[in-house]
Tab-separated table of C-alpha atoms in Angstrom:
chain	number	residue	atom	x	y	z
I	1	MET	CA	0.058	0.028	-0.039
I	2	VAL	CA	2.844	2.268	0.848
I	3	ILE	CA	4.240	1.811	-2.688
I	4	TRP	CA	0.956	3.240	-4.184
I	5	LEU	CA	0.699	6.270	-1.838
I	6	PRO	CA	2.806	8.869	-3.911
I	7	MET	CA	0.597	8.044	-6.923
I	8	TYR	CA	-2.636	8.863	-4.945
I	9	VAL	CA	-1.063	12.042	-3.537
I	10	CYS	CA	-0.226	13.084	-7.059
I	11	GLN	CA	-3.666	12.439	-8.339
I	12	LEU	CA	-5.106	14.354	-5.319
I	13	ASP	CA	-2.830	17.372	-6.174
I	14	THR	CA	-3.948	17.278	-9.726
I	15	LEU	CA	-7.557	17.104	-8.775
I	16	ILE	CA	-7.178	20.066	-6.312
I	17	TYR	CA	-5.403	21.940	-9.105
I	18	LEU	CA	-8.149	21.362	-11.572
I	19	ILE	CA	-10.782	22.365	-9.117
I	20	SER	CA	-8.862	25.629	-8.266
I	21	LEU	CA	-8.656	26.413	-12.007
I	22	LYS	CA	-12.421	25.920	-12.542
I	23	TYR	CA	-13.062	28.071	-9.360
I	24	LEU	CA	-10.675	30.818	-10.572
I	25	LYS	CA	-12.275	30.628	-14.093
I	26	LYS	CA	-15.769	31.256	-12.456
I	27	LYS	CA	-14.184	34.145	-10.546
I	28	LEU	CA	-12.665	35.607	-13.559
I	29	ASP	CA	-15.821	35.202	-15.665
I	30	TYR	CA	-17.796	36.976	-12.929
I	31	ALA	CA	-15.220	39.709	-12.776
I	32	HIS	CA	-15.245	40.061	-16.555
I	33	GLN	CA	-19.082	40.460	-16.576
I	34	ILE	CA	-18.872	43.116	-13.892
I	35	LEU	CA	-16.139	44.963	-15.810
I	36	GLU	CA	-18.128	44.622	-19.075
I	37	SER	CA	-21.265	46.058	-17.471
I	38	ALA	CA	-19.178	48.817	-15.836
I	39	ILE	CA	-17.736	49.604	-19.170
I	40	THR	CA	-21.206	49.641	-20.826
I	41	GLN	CA	-22.654	51.971	-18.255
I	42	PHE	CA	-19.511	54.254	-18.532
I	43	ILE	CA	-20.034	54.497	-22.366
I	44	ARG	CA	-23.708	55.059	-21.965
I	45	ARG	CA	-23.162	57.842	-19.287
I	46	LYS	CA	-20.597	59.377	-21.660
I	47	THR	CA	-23.096	59.414	-24.539
I	48	MET	CA	-26.067	60.634	-22.366
I	49	TYR	CA	-26.198	64.116	-21.052
I	50	GLU	CA	-27.934	64.734	-17.772
I	51	LYS	CA	-28.553	68.232	-16.190
I	52	TYR	CA	-31.049	69.980	-13.849
I	53	TYR	CA	-33.160	72.859	-14.987
I	54	ASP	CA	-35.754	74.731	-12.952
I	55	VAL	CA	-38.151	74.786	-15.985
I	56	VAL	CA	-37.992	72.595	-19.022
I	57	GLY	CA	-40.193	73.449	-22.035
I	58	ALA	CA	-41.091	70.667	-24.586
I	59	GLY	CA	-41.386	72.523	-27.739
I	60	PHE	CA	-40.188	75.895	-28.910
I	61	GLY	CA	-42.793	76.752	-31.309
I	62	PRO	CA	-45.183	79.815	-30.697
I	63	ALA	CA	-46.317	78.590	-27.269
I	64	GLY	CA	-42.716	77.991	-26.063
I	65	ILE	CA	-41.546	81.236	-27.513
I	66	ALA	CA	-44.376	83.190	-25.749
I	67	LEU	CA	-43.380	81.636	-22.420
I	68	GLU	CA	-39.767	82.541	-22.812
I	69	THR	CA	-40.569	86.154	-23.685
I	70	ALA	CA	-42.805	86.336	-20.551
I	71	ILE	CA	-39.850	85.069	-18.481
I	72	ARG	CA	-37.480	87.521	-20.068
I	73	ASP	CA	-39.677	90.493	-19.503
I	74	SER	CA	-40.163	89.400	-15.906
I	75	GLU	CA	-36.324	89.206	-15.606
I	76	GLU	CA	-35.979	92.646	-17.108
I	77	THR	CA	-38.489	94.141	-14.692
I	78	SER	CA	-36.958	92.551	-11.568
I	79	ASN	CA	-33.377	92.971	-12.850
I	80	GLU	CA	-32.416	89.386	-11.964
I	81	ARG	CA	-32.453	86.008	-13.496
I	82	ILE	CA	-35.264	83.957	-12.236
I	83	TYR	CA	-35.165	80.464	-13.675
I	84	LYS	CA	-32.562	78.236	-15.249
I	85	ARG	CA	-34.531	76.787	-18.173
I	86	VAL	CA	-34.292	75.097	-21.528
I	87	PHE	CA	-36.612	74.595	-24.294
I	88	LEU	CA	-36.417	71.355	-26.407
I	89	GLU	CA	-37.472	71.503	-29.970
I	90	LYS	CA	-37.540	68.506	-32.266
I	91	ASN	CA	-37.241	70.633	-35.537
I	92	ASN	CA	-34.231	72.549	-36.644
I	93	ASN	CA	-35.974	75.924	-36.242
I	94	SER	CA	-39.144	77.524	-34.979
I	95	ALA	CA	-40.866	78.129	-38.294
I	96	TRP	CA	-44.501	78.947	-38.046
I	97	LEU	CA	-46.833	77.025	-40.555
I	98	PRO	CA	-43.965	76.593	-43.174
I	99	GLU	CA	-46.231	74.452	-45.311
I	100	MET	CA	-48.987	77.085	-45.562
I	101	LEU	CA	-47.170	80.167	-46.459
I	102	LEU	CA	-49.057	80.742	-49.462
I	103	PRO	CA	-48.988	84.101	-51.484
I	104	GLY	CA	-51.646	86.578	-50.549
I	105	THR	CA	-52.894	84.648	-47.439
I	106	ASP	CA	-53.177	86.581	-44.089
I	107	ILE	CA	-53.595	85.630	-40.428
I	108	GLN	CA	-56.900	85.009	-38.808
I	109	HIS	CA	-56.267	87.048	-35.596
I	110	HIS	CA	-55.729	90.619	-34.788
I	111	PHE	CA	-52.025	91.546	-34.852
I	112	LEU	CA	-52.007	92.963	-31.402
I	113	ARG	CA	-52.551	89.423	-30.158
I	114	ASP	CA	-48.995	88.656	-30.539
I	115	PHE	CA	-46.286	87.264	-28.160
I	116	ALA	CA	-46.388	90.074	-25.664
I	117	THR	CA	-48.842	93.005	-26.282
I	118	PRO	CA	-51.798	91.502	-24.198
I	119	ARG	CA	-49.541	91.145	-21.105
I	120	ASN	CA	-46.965	93.931	-21.582
I	121	PRO	CA	-47.398	96.419	-24.456
I	122	ARG	CA	-44.017	97.807	-23.564
I	123	SER	CA	-42.209	94.656	-24.347
I	124	GLN	CA	-39.517	94.568	-27.018
I	125	TYR	CA	-41.101	91.232	-28.332
I	126	THR	CA	-44.368	92.922	-29.699
I	127	PHE	CA	-45.367	92.890	-33.328
I	128	SER	CA	-45.233	96.783	-33.222
I	129	ASN	CA	-41.626	96.739	-32.158
I	130	TYR	CA	-41.064	94.214	-34.838
I	131	LEU	CA	-42.296	96.550	-37.338
I	132	PHE	CA	-40.409	99.551	-35.967
I	133	GLU	CA	-37.069	97.652	-35.969
I	134	LYS	CA	-37.716	96.371	-39.524
I	135	GLY	CA	-38.489	100.017	-40.612
I	136	ARG	CA	-42.007	99.175	-41.873
I	137	LEU	CA	-44.222	100.745	-39.120
I	138	PHE	CA	-45.646	103.503	-41.347
I	139	SER	CA	-46.158	101.336	-44.401
I	140	PHE	CA	-47.955	98.667	-42.396
I	141	GLY	CA	-50.305	101.418	-41.126
I	142	LEU	CA	-51.644	101.808	-44.542
I	143	LEU	CA	-52.445	98.072	-44.752
I	144	GLY	CA	-53.474	97.202	-41.146
I	145	ARG	CA	-53.245	93.399	-41.513
I	146	PRO	CA	-50.165	91.255	-41.716
I	147	SER	CA	-49.723	88.625	-44.423
I	148	ARG	CA	-49.148	85.089	-43.250
I	149	THR	CA	-45.385	85.446	-44.558
I	150	GLU	CA	-44.906	88.514	-42.491
I	151	TRP	CA	-46.302	86.955	-39.413
I	152	SER	CA	-43.964	84.008	-39.989
I	153	ASP	CA	-41.047	86.423	-40.253
I	154	TYR	CA	-42.167	87.990	-36.952
I	155	VAL	CA	-42.201	84.693	-35.177
I	156	GLN	CA	-38.596	83.905	-36.445
I	157	TRP	CA	-37.484	87.310	-35.514
I	158	VAL	CA	-38.570	86.836	-31.930
I	159	ALA	CA	-37.218	83.220	-31.840
I	160	LYS	CA	-33.773	84.374	-32.954
I	161	LYS	CA	-33.682	86.925	-30.130
I	162	ILE	CA	-34.215	84.285	-27.336
I	163	ASP	CA	-33.168	80.927	-28.836
I	164	ASP	CA	-30.032	80.767	-26.567
I	165	LYS	CA	-32.459	78.936	-24.402
I	166	ALA	CA	-33.480	76.516	-27.077
I	167	GLN	CA	-32.037	73.107	-27.973
I	168	TYR	CA	-33.065	72.458	-31.646
I	169	ASN	CA	-33.308	68.945	-33.036
I	170	GLU	CA	-34.003	67.748	-29.533
I	171	GLU	CA	-37.141	65.579	-29.537
I	172	VAL	CA	-38.760	64.728	-26.119
I	173	LYS	CA	-39.540	61.044	-26.109
I	174	LEU	CA	-40.647	60.316	-22.537
I	175	VAL	CA	-41.248	61.931	-19.151
I	176	GLU	CA	-40.433	59.673	-16.104
I	177	PRO	CA	-41.036	60.337	-12.322
I	178	ILE	CA	-38.032	60.496	-10.043
I	179	ILE	CA	-39.444	58.507	-7.059
I	180	VAL	CA	-37.916	58.987	-3.624
I	181	ASP	CA	-39.681	57.502	-0.426
I	182	GLU	CA	-42.923	56.972	-2.536
I	183	ASN	CA	-42.871	60.695	-3.522
I	184	VAL	CA	-42.425	62.042	-6.990
I	185	GLU	CA	-39.554	64.369	-6.272
I	186	GLY	CA	-38.917	65.501	-9.850
I	187	LEU	CA	-39.216	64.507	-13.587
I	188	LYS	CA	-36.725	63.061	-15.968
I	189	VAL	CA	-37.251	64.331	-19.503
I	190	HIS	CA	-35.828	61.960	-21.955
I	191	THR	CA	-34.777	63.154	-25.456
I	192	LYS	CA	-33.165	62.027	-28.602
I	193	ASN	CA	-31.107	64.130	-30.863
I	194	ASN	CA	-32.515	64.078	-34.439
I	195	ILE	CA	-29.011	64.762	-35.934
I	196	ASN	CA	-26.692	62.403	-34.015
I	197	ASN	CA	-29.035	60.095	-32.241
I	198	LYS	CA	-27.557	60.953	-28.848
I	199	GLU	CA	-29.879	60.304	-25.931
I	200	ASN	CA	-30.096	63.067	-23.232
I	201	VAL	CA	-31.810	63.382	-19.920
I	202	TYR	CA	-32.988	66.653	-18.381
I	203	HIS	CA	-34.074	66.872	-14.764
I	204	THR	CA	-36.769	69.369	-13.641
I	205	LYS	CA	-39.406	70.276	-11.109
I	206	ASN	CA	-41.324	72.255	-13.733
I	207	LEU	CA	-42.238	70.760	-17.066
I	208	VAL	CA	-44.259	72.909	-19.683
I	209	LEU	CA	-45.544	70.888	-22.629
I	210	ASN	CA	-45.802	73.458	-25.491
I	211	SER	CA	-47.104	70.855	-27.860
I	212	GLY	CA	-49.626	71.612	-30.509
I	213	ARG	CA	-52.388	69.664	-32.109
I	214	LYS	CA	-51.931	66.791	-34.496
I	215	PRO	CA	-53.212	66.646	-38.085
I	216	PHE	CA	-56.537	64.910	-38.185
I	217	VAL	CA	-56.708	62.103	-40.845
I	218	PRO	CA	-60.157	60.347	-41.453
I	219	SER	CA	-59.923	56.703	-40.934
I	220	ILE	CA	-60.896	55.980	-44.498
I	221	PHE	CA	-57.617	57.627	-45.662
I	222	LYS	CA	-55.159	56.388	-43.046
I	223	GLY	CA	-54.101	53.500	-45.178
I	224	GLN	CA	-53.473	55.764	-48.301
I	225	ILE	CA	-51.179	58.515	-46.828
I	226	GLY	CA	-48.255	58.971	-49.028
I	227	ASP	CA	-46.869	61.055	-51.852
I	228	LYS	CA	-50.300	61.522	-53.471
I	229	VAL	CA	-52.615	61.470	-50.387
I	230	PHE	CA	-51.490	63.981	-47.844
I	231	HIS	CA	-52.691	66.412	-45.095
I	232	ALA	CA	-52.659	70.019	-45.682
I	233	SER	CA	-50.000	70.482	-43.010
I	234	LYS	CA	-47.484	68.918	-45.638
I	235	PHE	CA	-48.837	70.858	-48.562
I	236	ILE	CA	-45.847	72.919	-49.940
I	237	SER	CA	-43.393	69.992	-49.675
I	238	SER	CA	-45.878	67.471	-51.157
I	239	ILE	CA	-46.641	69.483	-54.427
I	240	LYS	CA	-43.086	70.785	-55.267
I	241	ASN	CA	-42.439	67.996	-57.721
I	242	ILE	CA	-45.727	68.049	-59.485
I	243	ASN	CA	-45.558	69.039	-63.232
I	244	ASN	CA	-48.313	71.180	-64.743
I	245	ASP	CA	-47.808	69.611	-68.131
I	246	ASP	CA	-49.114	66.280	-66.622
I	247	ASN	CA	-52.489	67.908	-66.429
I	248	PRO	CA	-52.936	66.849	-62.733
I	249	THR	CA	-56.370	66.290	-61.124
I	250	PHE	CA	-56.528	67.450	-57.402
I	251	THR	CA	-59.238	66.579	-54.923
I	252	VAL	CA	-59.522	68.748	-51.854
I	253	ILE	CA	-61.429	67.452	-48.835
I	254	GLY	CA	-62.781	69.905	-46.281
I	255	SER	CA	-64.507	73.194	-45.863
I	256	GLY	CA	-62.166	75.305	-43.833
I	257	GLN	CA	-59.991	78.361	-44.631
I	258	ASN	CA	-56.912	76.365	-45.829
I	259	SER	CA	-59.089	74.347	-48.311
I	260	VAL	CA	-60.117	77.471	-50.244
I	261	GLU	CA	-56.640	78.871	-50.037
I	262	ILE	CA	-55.182	75.738	-51.473
I	263	MET	CA	-57.714	75.536	-54.202
I	264	LEU	CA	-56.908	79.158	-55.378
I	265	TYR	CA	-53.183	78.419	-55.149
I	266	LEU	CA	-53.431	75.307	-57.231
I	267	ALA	CA	-55.539	76.884	-59.814
I	268	ASN	CA	-52.924	79.624	-60.310
I	269	LYS	CA	-49.838	77.359	-60.058
I	270	PHE	CA	-51.267	74.566	-62.306
I	271	PRO	CA	-53.431	76.162	-64.907
I	272	ASN	CA	-53.797	72.981	-66.766
I	273	SER	CA	-55.143	71.140	-63.733
I	274	LYS	CA	-58.601	70.079	-62.637
I	275	ILE	CA	-59.645	70.679	-59.043
I	276	ASN	CA	-62.417	68.852	-57.190
I	277	SER	CA	-63.761	70.216	-53.891
I	278	VAL	CA	-65.645	67.670	-51.595
I	279	VAL	CA	-67.506	69.199	-48.678
I	280	ARG	CA	-70.381	67.956	-46.500
I	281	HIS	CA	-72.000	71.366	-46.248
I	282	THR	CA	-73.932	73.356	-48.893
I	283	GLY	CA	-70.783	75.405	-49.409
I	284	PHE	CA	-68.224	77.471	-47.514
I	285	ARG	CA	-69.694	79.191	-44.625
I	286	LEU	CA	-68.243	82.506	-43.306
I	287	TYR	CA	-66.459	82.913	-40.082
I	288	GLU	CA	-68.621	84.433	-37.340
I	289	LEU	CA	-66.961	87.703	-37.100
I	290	GLY	CA	-69.491	89.748	-35.039
I	291	HIS	CA	-68.024	91.984	-32.328
I	292	PHE	CA	-69.960	90.522	-29.503
I	293	THR	CA	-69.519	86.877	-30.844
I	294	ASN	CA	-65.801	87.395	-30.975
I	295	GLU	CA	-65.515	88.278	-27.207
I	296	VAL	CA	-65.251	84.520	-26.855
I	297	PHE	CA	-61.544	85.109	-27.441
I	298	PHE	CA	-61.219	87.477	-24.499
I	299	PRO	CA	-59.470	86.271	-21.219
I	300	ASP	CA	-62.715	86.929	-19.206
I	301	PHE	CA	-64.585	84.433	-21.472
I	302	THR	CA	-61.908	81.924	-20.905
I	303	ASN	CA	-62.447	82.173	-17.131
I	304	TYR	CA	-66.215	81.744	-17.743
I	305	PHE	CA	-65.730	78.778	-20.020
I	306	TYR	CA	-63.468	77.091	-17.459
I	307	SER	CA	-66.015	77.611	-14.603
I	308	LEU	CA	-68.726	75.518	-16.515
I	309	THR	CA	-69.314	71.799	-16.093
I	310	GLN	CA	-67.961	69.746	-19.042
I	311	GLU	CA	-71.616	69.393	-20.277
I	312	GLY	CA	-71.906	73.159	-20.175
I	313	ARG	CA	-68.624	73.509	-22.020
I	314	ASP	CA	-69.465	70.956	-24.685
I	315	LYS	CA	-72.892	72.779	-25.384
I	316	LEU	CA	-71.301	76.295	-25.521
I	317	PHE	CA	-68.385	75.080	-27.764
I	318	GLU	CA	-70.854	73.770	-30.381
I	319	GLN	CA	-72.510	77.293	-30.402
I	320	ILE	CA	-69.288	79.222	-30.867
I	321	LYS	CA	-67.078	76.761	-33.000
I	322	HIS	CA	-67.777	78.659	-36.315
I	323	THR	CA	-65.811	81.621	-35.007
I	324	ASN	CA	-62.769	79.409	-35.659
I	325	TYR	CA	-63.560	76.134	-37.387
I	326	SER	CA	-65.087	74.807	-40.794
I	327	ALA	CA	-65.567	78.375	-42.063
I	328	VAL	CA	-63.722	80.931	-44.275
I	329	ASP	CA	-62.787	84.522	-44.409
I	330	GLU	CA	-65.001	86.732	-46.583
I	331	ASP	CA	-62.174	87.659	-48.900
I	332	VAL	CA	-61.185	84.076	-49.850
I	333	SER	CA	-64.886	83.169	-50.258
I	334	GLU	CA	-65.290	85.935	-52.772
I	335	ALA	CA	-62.105	85.144	-54.510
I	336	LEU	CA	-63.189	81.537	-55.026
I	337	TYR	CA	-66.632	82.516	-56.183
I	338	TRP	CA	-65.188	85.040	-58.693
I	339	LYS	CA	-62.779	82.375	-59.990
I	340	ILE	CA	-65.623	79.863	-60.508
I	341	TYR	CA	-67.775	82.686	-62.107
I	342	GLU	CA	-65.222	83.887	-64.522
I	343	ASP	CA	-64.399	80.335	-65.557
I	344	LYS	CA	-68.046	79.937	-66.528
I	345	ILE	CA	-67.821	83.089	-68.691
I	346	ARG	CA	-64.880	81.426	-70.560
I	347	GLY	CA	-66.732	78.164	-70.800
I	348	LYS	CA	-64.280	76.117	-68.688
I	349	GLU	CA	-64.538	74.419	-65.378
I	350	GLN	CA	-61.255	74.156	-63.643
I	351	ILE	CA	-62.667	73.904	-60.061
I	352	LYS	CA	-65.785	71.686	-59.449
I	353	LEU	CA	-67.717	71.694	-56.184
I	354	TYR	CA	-69.255	68.502	-54.776
I	355	ARG	CA	-71.437	69.785	-52.042
I	356	CYS	CA	-73.321	67.678	-49.405
I	357	LYS	CA	-71.137	64.821	-50.192
I	358	GLU	CA	-69.569	62.142	-47.931
I	359	ILE	CA	-66.828	59.840	-49.084
I	360	PHE	CA	-67.321	56.145	-48.051
I	361	ASP	CA	-64.715	54.459	-50.049
I	362	ILE	CA	-61.208	55.010	-51.665
I	363	SER	CA	-59.298	52.683	-53.989
I	364	LYS	CA	-56.059	53.022	-55.874
I	365	HIS	CA	-55.959	52.190	-59.650
I	366	ARG	CA	-52.406	52.362	-60.988
I	367	ASP	CA	-51.342	56.030	-60.549
I	368	ASN	CA	-54.661	57.467	-59.486
I	369	TYR	CA	-57.556	57.010	-57.041
I	370	LEU	CA	-61.162	56.370	-57.254
I	371	LEU	CA	-63.273	58.053	-54.639
I	372	ASN	CA	-66.858	56.893	-53.989
I	373	PHE	CA	-69.232	59.172	-52.276
I	374	THR	CA	-72.987	59.487	-51.329
I	375	ASP	CA	-75.033	62.596	-51.167
I	376	ILE	CA	-75.936	63.127	-47.361
I	377	TYR	CA	-79.598	64.241	-48.130
I	378	ASN	CA	-80.877	62.321	-51.348
I	379	LYS	CA	-78.501	59.338	-50.782
I	380	GLU	CA	-77.409	59.288	-54.482
I	381	ASP	CA	-73.937	57.734	-55.024
I	382	GLY	CA	-71.165	59.102	-57.365
I	383	SER	CA	-67.417	58.824	-57.815
I	384	ILE	CA	-64.352	60.913	-58.634
I	385	ASN	CA	-61.138	59.957	-60.453
I	386	THR	CA	-58.189	61.874	-59.063
I	387	ASP	CA	-54.353	61.967	-59.171
I	388	TYR	CA	-53.950	63.736	-55.828
I	389	ILE	CA	-55.933	63.924	-52.586
I	390	ILE	CA	-55.253	66.865	-50.159
I	391	LEU	CA	-56.941	66.514	-46.684
I	392	CYS	CA	-57.836	69.876	-45.267
I	393	THR	CA	-59.511	68.021	-42.292
I	394	GLY	CA	-58.160	70.089	-39.494
I	395	PHE	CA	-56.286	69.062	-36.334
I	396	PHE	CA	-57.134	67.325	-33.143
I	397	GLU	CA	-55.999	67.530	-29.499
I	398	GLU	CA	-54.379	64.345	-28.047
I	399	LYS	CA	-56.515	63.080	-25.120
I	400	TYR	CA	-53.349	62.093	-23.404
I	401	PRO	CA	-49.841	63.243	-24.535
I	402	GLU	CA	-47.764	60.177	-25.524
I	403	VAL	CA	-44.725	61.382	-23.659
I	404	LEU	CA	-46.614	61.462	-20.303
I	405	LYS	CA	-47.296	57.639	-20.376
I	406	PRO	CA	-45.054	56.885	-17.474
I	407	MET	CA	-46.932	59.406	-15.354
I	408	LYS	CA	-50.344	58.102	-15.898
I	409	GLU	CA	-50.802	56.766	-12.290
I	410	PHE	CA	-49.745	60.066	-10.819
I	411	ILE	CA	-52.403	62.153	-12.678
I	412	ASN	CA	-56.049	62.796	-11.611
I	413	TYR	CA	-58.874	62.350	-14.284
I	414	ASN	CA	-62.534	63.463	-14.611
I	415	GLU	CA	-65.586	61.262	-15.234
I	416	GLU	CA	-64.826	61.069	-18.938
I	417	ASN	CA	-61.291	59.901	-18.179
I	418	ASN	CA	-59.759	63.144	-19.393
I	419	ILE	CA	-56.759	64.839	-17.698
I	420	GLN	CA	-57.930	67.287	-15.007
I	421	VAL	CA	-56.225	70.690	-15.567
I	422	PHE	CA	-56.383	73.691	-13.221
I	423	GLN	CA	-57.198	77.132	-14.489
I	424	ASP	CA	-53.504	78.003	-14.442
I	425	TYR	CA	-52.901	75.150	-16.943
I	426	LYS	CA	-51.230	72.968	-14.460
I	427	ILE	CA	-52.072	69.275	-14.547
I	428	ASN	CA	-53.965	67.987	-11.483
I	429	THR	CA	-51.736	65.470	-10.001
I	430	LYS	CA	-51.714	63.088	-6.961
I	431	SER	CA	-50.714	64.569	-3.558
I	432	ASN	CA	-47.345	62.772	-3.574
I	433	VAL	CA	-46.141	64.598	-6.648
I	434	LYS	CA	-43.761	67.370	-5.874
I	435	ALA	CA	-43.401	68.691	-9.417
I	436	ASN	CA	-45.519	70.761	-11.872
I	437	ILE	CA	-46.598	69.742	-15.328
I	438	TYR	CA	-48.346	72.375	-17.592
I	439	LEU	CA	-50.338	71.987	-20.699
I	440	ASN	CA	-49.552	74.980	-22.806
I	441	GLY	CA	-51.421	74.160	-26.047
I	442	LEU	CA	-53.917	71.209	-25.403
I	443	THR	CA	-56.491	72.852	-23.351
I	444	GLU	CA	-59.271	73.870	-25.664
I	445	ARG	CA	-61.534	71.200	-24.022
I	446	THR	CA	-61.237	72.866	-20.510
I	447	HIS	CA	-60.411	76.577	-21.319
I	448	GLY	CA	-62.385	77.243	-24.580
I	449	ILE	CA	-61.836	78.123	-28.200
I	450	GLY	CA	-59.475	81.043	-27.273
I	451	ASP	CA	-57.084	78.328	-26.209
I	452	ALA	CA	-56.986	76.786	-29.661
I	453	ALA	CA	-53.777	76.568	-31.624
I	454	SER	CA	-53.688	80.273	-32.325
I	455	PHE	CA	-52.206	83.418	-30.934
I	456	THR	CA	-55.454	84.715	-29.399
I	457	MET	CA	-54.585	83.810	-25.708
I	458	MET	CA	-50.991	82.925	-26.153
I	459	ALA	CA	-49.383	85.894	-24.317
I	460	THR	CA	-51.939	85.786	-21.494
I	461	LYS	CA	-51.595	82.107	-21.114
I	462	ALA	CA	-47.787	82.371	-20.863
I	463	GLN	CA	-48.165	84.845	-18.097
I	464	ARG	CA	-50.540	82.744	-16.286
I	465	ILE	CA	-48.221	79.711	-16.497
I	466	LEU	CA	-45.174	81.818	-15.323
I	467	ASP	CA	-47.286	83.233	-12.272
I	468	SER	CA	-48.306	79.768	-11.354
I	469	ILE	CA	-44.639	78.502	-11.378
I	470	ASP	CA	-43.716	81.535	-9.216
I	471	ASN	CA	-46.532	80.565	-6.835
I	472	ASN	CA	-45.740	76.847	-6.736
I	473	LYS	CA	-41.915	77.071	-6.516
I	474	PHE	CA	-40.146	73.812	-5.680
I	475	VAL	CA	-36.620	74.345	-4.580
I	476	LYS	CA	-33.854	72.109	-5.782
I	477	LYS	CA	-33.340	69.021	-3.512
I	478	GLY	CA	-30.404	66.723	-3.187
I	479	VAL	CA	-31.778	64.059	-5.598
I	480	LEU	CA	-31.923	66.522	-8.396
I	481	SER	CA	-28.885	68.729	-7.769
């Protein structure tokens, strides 16, 4: 037995050695995993920008610009900087209605309802000051109404004065709660840069959603959207490659201001074209522009509208909606009528109206489309062959902003499951939320038609939001600093 002992000892040593190697390998694999994870986190942190701001604005279109001008005027008055803020804009500029800057078109609101005049007529950001600095104050006085092109230039003029607070090409993707001890102590605003795809995170206690409404596309057209079927919000870019020599046929759906403007533009740009107009009404009704009726755009009326029950708001909205929707200005109505009338004299029919019609089917045939419709009143059916379909079907407010999905459980809702919004545009949140979220553009349902996507209440709304932020100040805490 003694003779074999060294052999057993040798085998035992080998076994111990092998076990040690296996154990060491496990340890090394684990260490490698930890190191790999650490490197991944390091790289992610290096490519992700995180910073705290007192106020974060999602969007730097007109609503965001109005808020920034209100903040700057307040800073100028108090002679001190009030808030560290940033505005995150997904586009590369703050262009206003770039797809609808058609020659000869004007704005649908009074020019004194600009970024600043209703809250501070002495502000440097007023339309009057814009005219003064551009050297056109006296010339404009002989006209009294800005074109859409001029108003767009005014918007860009103001934006350039203050866009050091804007981050362009920065799209807000998600807003998450920062939870500490069961309280929402702040908000994480996740963004993605549309140029370099870099992901960034902004921390704040005050988030202002300056988002506008989205193009409304009737369900029957949703599967057809493309180069030849498009919403009016994409008009200019969608028609740039169309050739007049191809004798195109256009069909314009809708009865609002932009539908008439588009038809007149198409008739002039494409003289060889045929244009169909499909409306559910008997024609194009005029905006209700009476002096008393248009007081619905006053701040006092906004307060009254907000004080009503939702049932009362809905009834009142139906009564006043034609001050802003499904109607046209008198000048474009007359221009369209003149165009159709003069064509009759010449024995041609470039524009054809299909009144009281509702489209119930659309099908594609090679390079064009067949639209089947029915008359709403006599129930007779008919059809239209067309090359292009332009949807002048308006816009809609999102019931719940997509970016706020992670915040759903922290928000209070009414009986219709809509977000509750206070009069100061702050979302009504649960008691454990120590941060403010404001809706600066999606409050027509609660605040009335003056809060639609127009300049009517923009300056006043911006001031109310700023006052609310002042009155609901949340100081920076450790978790956010």
